[in-house]
mmCIF file of C-alpha atoms and ligand atoms in Angstrom:
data_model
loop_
_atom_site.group_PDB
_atom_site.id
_atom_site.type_symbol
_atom_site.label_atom_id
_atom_site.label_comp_id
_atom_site.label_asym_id
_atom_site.label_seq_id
_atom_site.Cartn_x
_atom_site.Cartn_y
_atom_site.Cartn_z
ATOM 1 C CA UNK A 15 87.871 107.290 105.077
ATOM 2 C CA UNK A 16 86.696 107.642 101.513
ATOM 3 C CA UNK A 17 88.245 111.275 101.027
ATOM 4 C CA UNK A 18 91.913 109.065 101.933
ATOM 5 C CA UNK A 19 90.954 106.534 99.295
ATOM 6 C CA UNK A 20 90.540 109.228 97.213
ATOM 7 C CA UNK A 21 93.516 110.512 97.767
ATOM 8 C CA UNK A 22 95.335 106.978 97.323
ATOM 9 C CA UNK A 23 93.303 106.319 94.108
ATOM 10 C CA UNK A 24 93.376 109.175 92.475
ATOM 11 C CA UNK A 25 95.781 111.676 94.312
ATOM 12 C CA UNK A 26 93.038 114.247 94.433
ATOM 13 C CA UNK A 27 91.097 115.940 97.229
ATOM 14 C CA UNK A 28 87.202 116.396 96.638
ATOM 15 C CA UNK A 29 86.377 118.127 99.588
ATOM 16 C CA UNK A 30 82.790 118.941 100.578
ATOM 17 C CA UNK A 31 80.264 116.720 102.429
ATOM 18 C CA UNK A 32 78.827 114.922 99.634
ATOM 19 C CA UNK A 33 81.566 112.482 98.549
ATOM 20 C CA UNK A 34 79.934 108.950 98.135
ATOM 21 C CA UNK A 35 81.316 106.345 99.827
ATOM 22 C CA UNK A 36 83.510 103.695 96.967
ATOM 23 C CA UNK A 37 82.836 100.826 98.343
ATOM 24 C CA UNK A 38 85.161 98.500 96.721
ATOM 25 C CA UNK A 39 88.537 99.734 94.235
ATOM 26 C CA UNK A 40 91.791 99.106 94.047
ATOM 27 C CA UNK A 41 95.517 100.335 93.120
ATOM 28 C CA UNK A 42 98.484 98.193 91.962
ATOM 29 C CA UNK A 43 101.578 99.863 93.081
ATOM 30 C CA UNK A 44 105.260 98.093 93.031
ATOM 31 C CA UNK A 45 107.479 96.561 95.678
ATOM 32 C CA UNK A 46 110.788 95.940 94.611
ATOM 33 C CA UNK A 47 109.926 95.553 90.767
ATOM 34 C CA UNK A 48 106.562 93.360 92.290
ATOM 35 C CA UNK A 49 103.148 94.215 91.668
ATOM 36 C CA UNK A 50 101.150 94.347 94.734
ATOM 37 C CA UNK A 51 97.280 94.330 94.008
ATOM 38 C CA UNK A 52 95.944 96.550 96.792
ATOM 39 C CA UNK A 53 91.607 95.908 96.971
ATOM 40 C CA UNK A 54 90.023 98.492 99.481
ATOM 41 C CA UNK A 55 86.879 98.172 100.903
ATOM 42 C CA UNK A 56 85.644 101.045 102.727
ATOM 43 C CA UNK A 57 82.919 101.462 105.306
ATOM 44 C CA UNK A 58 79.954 103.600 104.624
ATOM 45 C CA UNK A 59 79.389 104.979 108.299
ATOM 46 C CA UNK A 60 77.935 102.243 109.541
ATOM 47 C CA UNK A 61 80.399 101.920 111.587
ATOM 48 C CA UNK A 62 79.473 104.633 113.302
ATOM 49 C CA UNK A 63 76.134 102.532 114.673
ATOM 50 C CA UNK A 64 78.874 99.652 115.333
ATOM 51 C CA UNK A 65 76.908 97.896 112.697
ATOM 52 C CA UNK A 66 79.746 96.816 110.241
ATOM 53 C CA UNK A 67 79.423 92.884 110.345
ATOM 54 C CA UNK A 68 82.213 90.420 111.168
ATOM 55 C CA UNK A 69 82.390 88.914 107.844
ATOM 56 C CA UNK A 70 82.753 92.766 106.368
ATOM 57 C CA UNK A 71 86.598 92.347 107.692
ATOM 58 C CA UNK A 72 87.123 89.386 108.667
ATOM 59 C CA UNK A 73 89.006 87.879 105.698
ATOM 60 C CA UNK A 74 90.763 91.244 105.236
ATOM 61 C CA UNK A 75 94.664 90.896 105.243
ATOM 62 C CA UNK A 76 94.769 94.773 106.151
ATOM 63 C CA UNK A 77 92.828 96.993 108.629
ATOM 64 C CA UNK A 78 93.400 100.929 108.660
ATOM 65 C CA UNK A 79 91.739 102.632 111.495
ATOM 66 C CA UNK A 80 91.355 105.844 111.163
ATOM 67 C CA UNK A 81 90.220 108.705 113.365
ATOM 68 C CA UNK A 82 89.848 112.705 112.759
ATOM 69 C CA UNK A 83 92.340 114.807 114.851
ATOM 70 C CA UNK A 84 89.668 117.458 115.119
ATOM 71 C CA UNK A 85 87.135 115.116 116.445
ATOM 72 C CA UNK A 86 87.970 113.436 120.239
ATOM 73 C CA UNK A 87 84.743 110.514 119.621
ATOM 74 C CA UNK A 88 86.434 109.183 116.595
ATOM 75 C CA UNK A 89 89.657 108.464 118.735
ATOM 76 C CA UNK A 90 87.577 107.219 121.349
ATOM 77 C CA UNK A 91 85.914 104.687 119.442
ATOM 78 C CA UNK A 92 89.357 103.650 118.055
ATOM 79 C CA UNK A 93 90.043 101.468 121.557
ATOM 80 C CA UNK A 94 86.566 99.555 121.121
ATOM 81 C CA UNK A 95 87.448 98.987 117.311
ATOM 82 C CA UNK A 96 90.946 97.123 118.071
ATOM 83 C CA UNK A 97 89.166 95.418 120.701
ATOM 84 C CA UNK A 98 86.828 94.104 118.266
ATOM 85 C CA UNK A 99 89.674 93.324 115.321
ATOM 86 C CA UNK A 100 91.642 91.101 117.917
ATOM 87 C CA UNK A 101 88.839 89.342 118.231
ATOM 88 C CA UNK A 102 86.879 89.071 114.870
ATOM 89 C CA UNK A 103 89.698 89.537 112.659
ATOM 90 C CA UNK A 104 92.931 87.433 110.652
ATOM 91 C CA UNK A 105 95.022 86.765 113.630
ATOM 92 C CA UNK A 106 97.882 87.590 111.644
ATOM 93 C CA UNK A 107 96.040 91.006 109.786
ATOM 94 C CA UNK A 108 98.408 94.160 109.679
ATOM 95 C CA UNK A 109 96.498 96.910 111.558
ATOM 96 C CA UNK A 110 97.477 100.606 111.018
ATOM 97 C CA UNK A 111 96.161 103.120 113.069
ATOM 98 C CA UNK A 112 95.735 106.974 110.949
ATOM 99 C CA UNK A 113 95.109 110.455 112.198
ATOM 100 C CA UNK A 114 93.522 111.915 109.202
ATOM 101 C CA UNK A 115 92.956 115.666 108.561
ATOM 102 C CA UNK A 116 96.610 116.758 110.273
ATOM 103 C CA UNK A 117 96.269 119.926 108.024
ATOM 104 C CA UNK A 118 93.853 121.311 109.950
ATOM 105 C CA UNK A 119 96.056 122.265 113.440
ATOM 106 C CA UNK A 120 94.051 124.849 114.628
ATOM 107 C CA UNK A 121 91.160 122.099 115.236
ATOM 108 C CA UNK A 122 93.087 119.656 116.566
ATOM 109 C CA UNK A 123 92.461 118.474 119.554
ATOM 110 C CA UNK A 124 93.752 115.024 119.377
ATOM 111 C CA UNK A 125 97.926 115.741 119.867
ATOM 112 C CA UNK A 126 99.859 113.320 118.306
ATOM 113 C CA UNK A 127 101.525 111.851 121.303
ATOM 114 C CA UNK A 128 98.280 110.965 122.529
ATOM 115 C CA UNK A 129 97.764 108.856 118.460
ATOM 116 C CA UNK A 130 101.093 107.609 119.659
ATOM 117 C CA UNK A 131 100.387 106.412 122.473
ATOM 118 C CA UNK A 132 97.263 104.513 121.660
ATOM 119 C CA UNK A 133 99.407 102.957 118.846
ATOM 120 C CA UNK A 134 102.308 101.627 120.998
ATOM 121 C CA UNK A 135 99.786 100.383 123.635
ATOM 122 C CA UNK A 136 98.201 98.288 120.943
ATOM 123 C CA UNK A 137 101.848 97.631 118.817
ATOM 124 C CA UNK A 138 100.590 99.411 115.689
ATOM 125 C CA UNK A 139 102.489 101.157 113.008
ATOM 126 C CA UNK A 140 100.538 104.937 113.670
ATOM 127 C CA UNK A 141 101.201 108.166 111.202
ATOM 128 C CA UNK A 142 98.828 111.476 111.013
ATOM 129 C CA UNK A 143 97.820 111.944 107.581
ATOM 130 C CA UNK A 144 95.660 114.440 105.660
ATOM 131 C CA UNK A 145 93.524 113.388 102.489
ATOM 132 C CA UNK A 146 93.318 117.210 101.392
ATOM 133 C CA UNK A 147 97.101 118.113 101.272
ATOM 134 C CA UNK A 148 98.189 113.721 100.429
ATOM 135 C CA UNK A 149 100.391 114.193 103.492
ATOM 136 C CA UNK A 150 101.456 110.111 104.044
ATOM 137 C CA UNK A 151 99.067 108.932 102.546
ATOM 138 C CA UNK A 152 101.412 107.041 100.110
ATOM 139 C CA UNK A 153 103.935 106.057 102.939
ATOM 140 C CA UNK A 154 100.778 104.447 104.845
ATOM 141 C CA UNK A 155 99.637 102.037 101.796
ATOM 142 C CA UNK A 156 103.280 101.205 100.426
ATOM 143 C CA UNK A 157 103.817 100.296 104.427
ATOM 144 C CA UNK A 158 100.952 97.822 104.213
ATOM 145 C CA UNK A 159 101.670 96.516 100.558
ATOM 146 C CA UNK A 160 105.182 96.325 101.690
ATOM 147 C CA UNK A 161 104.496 94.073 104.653
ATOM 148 C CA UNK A 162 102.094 91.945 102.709
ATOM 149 C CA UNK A 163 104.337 91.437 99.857
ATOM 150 C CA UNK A 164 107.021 90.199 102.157
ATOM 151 C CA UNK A 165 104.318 88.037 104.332
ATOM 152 C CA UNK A 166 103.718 86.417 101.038
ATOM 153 C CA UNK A 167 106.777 86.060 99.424
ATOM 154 C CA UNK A 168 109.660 85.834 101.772
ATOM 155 C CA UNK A 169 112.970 85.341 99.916
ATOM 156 C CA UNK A 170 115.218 82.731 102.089
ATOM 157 C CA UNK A 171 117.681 84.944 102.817
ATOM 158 C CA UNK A 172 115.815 88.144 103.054
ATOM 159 C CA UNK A 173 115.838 89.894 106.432
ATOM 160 C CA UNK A 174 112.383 90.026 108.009
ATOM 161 C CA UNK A 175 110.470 92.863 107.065
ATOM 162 C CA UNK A 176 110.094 95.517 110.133
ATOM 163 C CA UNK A 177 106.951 97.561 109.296
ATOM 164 C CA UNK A 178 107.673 99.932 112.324
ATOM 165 C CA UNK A 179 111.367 100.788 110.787
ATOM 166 C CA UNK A 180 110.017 100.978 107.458
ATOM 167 C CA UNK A 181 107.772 104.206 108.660
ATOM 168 C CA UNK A 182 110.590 105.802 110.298
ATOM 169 C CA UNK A 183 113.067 105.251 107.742
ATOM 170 C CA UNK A 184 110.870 106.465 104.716
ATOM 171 C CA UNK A 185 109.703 109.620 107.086
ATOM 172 C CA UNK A 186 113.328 110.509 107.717
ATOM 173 C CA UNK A 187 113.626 110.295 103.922
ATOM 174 C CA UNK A 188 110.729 112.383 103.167
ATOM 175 C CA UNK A 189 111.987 115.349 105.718
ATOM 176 C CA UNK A 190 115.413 115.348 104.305
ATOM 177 C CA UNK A 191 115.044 114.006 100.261
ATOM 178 C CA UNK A 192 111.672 113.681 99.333
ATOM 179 C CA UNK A 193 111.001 110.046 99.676
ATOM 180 C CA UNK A 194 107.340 108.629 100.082
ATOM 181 C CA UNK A 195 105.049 111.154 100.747
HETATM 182 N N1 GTP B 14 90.633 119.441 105.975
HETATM 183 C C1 GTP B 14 90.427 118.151 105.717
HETATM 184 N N2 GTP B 14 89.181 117.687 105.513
HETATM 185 C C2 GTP B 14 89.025 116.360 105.264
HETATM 186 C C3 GTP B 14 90.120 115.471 105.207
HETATM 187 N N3 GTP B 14 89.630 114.231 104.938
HETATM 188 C C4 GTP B 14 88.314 114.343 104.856
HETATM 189 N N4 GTP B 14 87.924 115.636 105.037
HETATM 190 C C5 GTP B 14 86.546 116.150 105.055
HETATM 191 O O1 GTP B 14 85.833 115.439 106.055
HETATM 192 C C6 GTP B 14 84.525 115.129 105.636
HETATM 193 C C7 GTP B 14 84.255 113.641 105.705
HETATM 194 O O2 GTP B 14 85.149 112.958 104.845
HETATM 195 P P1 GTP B 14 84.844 111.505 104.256
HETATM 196 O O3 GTP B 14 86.090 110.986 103.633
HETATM 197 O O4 GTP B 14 83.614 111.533 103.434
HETATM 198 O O5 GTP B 14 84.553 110.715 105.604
HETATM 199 P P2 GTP B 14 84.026 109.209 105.735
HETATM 200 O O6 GTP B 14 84.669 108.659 106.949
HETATM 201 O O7 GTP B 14 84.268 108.427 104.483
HETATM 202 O O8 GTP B 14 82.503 109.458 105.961
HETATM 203 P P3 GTP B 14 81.301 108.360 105.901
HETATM 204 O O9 GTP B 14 81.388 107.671 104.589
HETATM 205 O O10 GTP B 14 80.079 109.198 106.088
HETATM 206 O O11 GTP B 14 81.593 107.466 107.055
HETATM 207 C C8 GTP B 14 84.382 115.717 104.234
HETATM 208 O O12 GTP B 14 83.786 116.997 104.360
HETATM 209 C C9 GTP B 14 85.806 115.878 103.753
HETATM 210 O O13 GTP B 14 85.951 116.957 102.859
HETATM 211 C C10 GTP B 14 91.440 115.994 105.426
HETATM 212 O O14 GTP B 14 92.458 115.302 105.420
HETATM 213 N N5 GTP B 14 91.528 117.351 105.669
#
């Protein structure tokens, strides 16, 4: 988690295992010529003991779940998590599930059909990312300030914002153009 905020921070990579945890930061990036305050809070393990209190999300207008392709108990505790959100959380919080650490395929052994799957089950936006090579890790927080900038400030005549279509659409970009990485 904190080697993705990094990455969305700072656009770097600090690998090793020694990378404190943030805590709180933020980014501004723009939305159609709008500044979008994004504040992250990350979690410093203690999620990992199910210990991360209700009030520790519970106002949050955006939750990314993330799990490591390389590491099956991390996607496994991903079911309990949303199970927890729907009831803890914003009803109306945008939820975005990650695969983090796609670069490393020869450890995988979470496919992406199965990330997928889990996602569509649940009607989450779902993308594999990878804090060392920034792989879309820009796509997934432009998604998110994307949706809450249009949750916020809907223009009357302004179709409604599909989160979902937004993913594809900039991923199609990326393969052919270079869009949002
Ligand atoms: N290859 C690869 N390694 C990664 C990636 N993201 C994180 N890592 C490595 O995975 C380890 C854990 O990363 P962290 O970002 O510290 O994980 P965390 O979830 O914040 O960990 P806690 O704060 O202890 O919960 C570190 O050794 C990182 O270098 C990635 O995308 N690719």
């Amino acid at each position: 988690k904190t080697c993705i905020l990094v990455r969305f921070k700072d656009g770097a990579f600090l690998g090793g295992n020694f990378i404190a945890t943030v805590g709180i930061d933020f980014r501004v990036v723009t939305v159609d010529n709008m500044k979008v305050k994004l504040q992250m809070w990350d979690t410093a393990g203690q999620e990992r003991f199910r210990s991360v209190t209700h009030a520790y999300y519970r106002d949050a207008q955006a939750l990314l779940l993330l799990y490591d392709i390389t590491r099956k108990s991390s996607f496994d505790n991903i079911r309990a998590w949303l199970t927890e959100i729907y009831e803890y959380a914003q009803k109306d919080v945008v939820i975005m599930l990650l695969g983090n650490k796609s670069d490393m395929a020869a450890e995988r052994v979470i496919t992406h059909e199965e990330g997928e799957k889990l996602a569509k089950e649940y009607g989450v936006p779902f993308m594999e990312t990878s804090a060392k090579t920034g792989v879309n890790v820009e796509l997934a927080f432009h998604a998110i300030a994307r949706e809450l900038k249009h949750r916020n400030i809907q223009q009357p005549h302004e179709p409604k914002f599909k989160i979902h279509d937004y993913i594809e659409s900039e991923k199609q970009k990326s393969n052919c153009c270079g869009g949002i990485m």
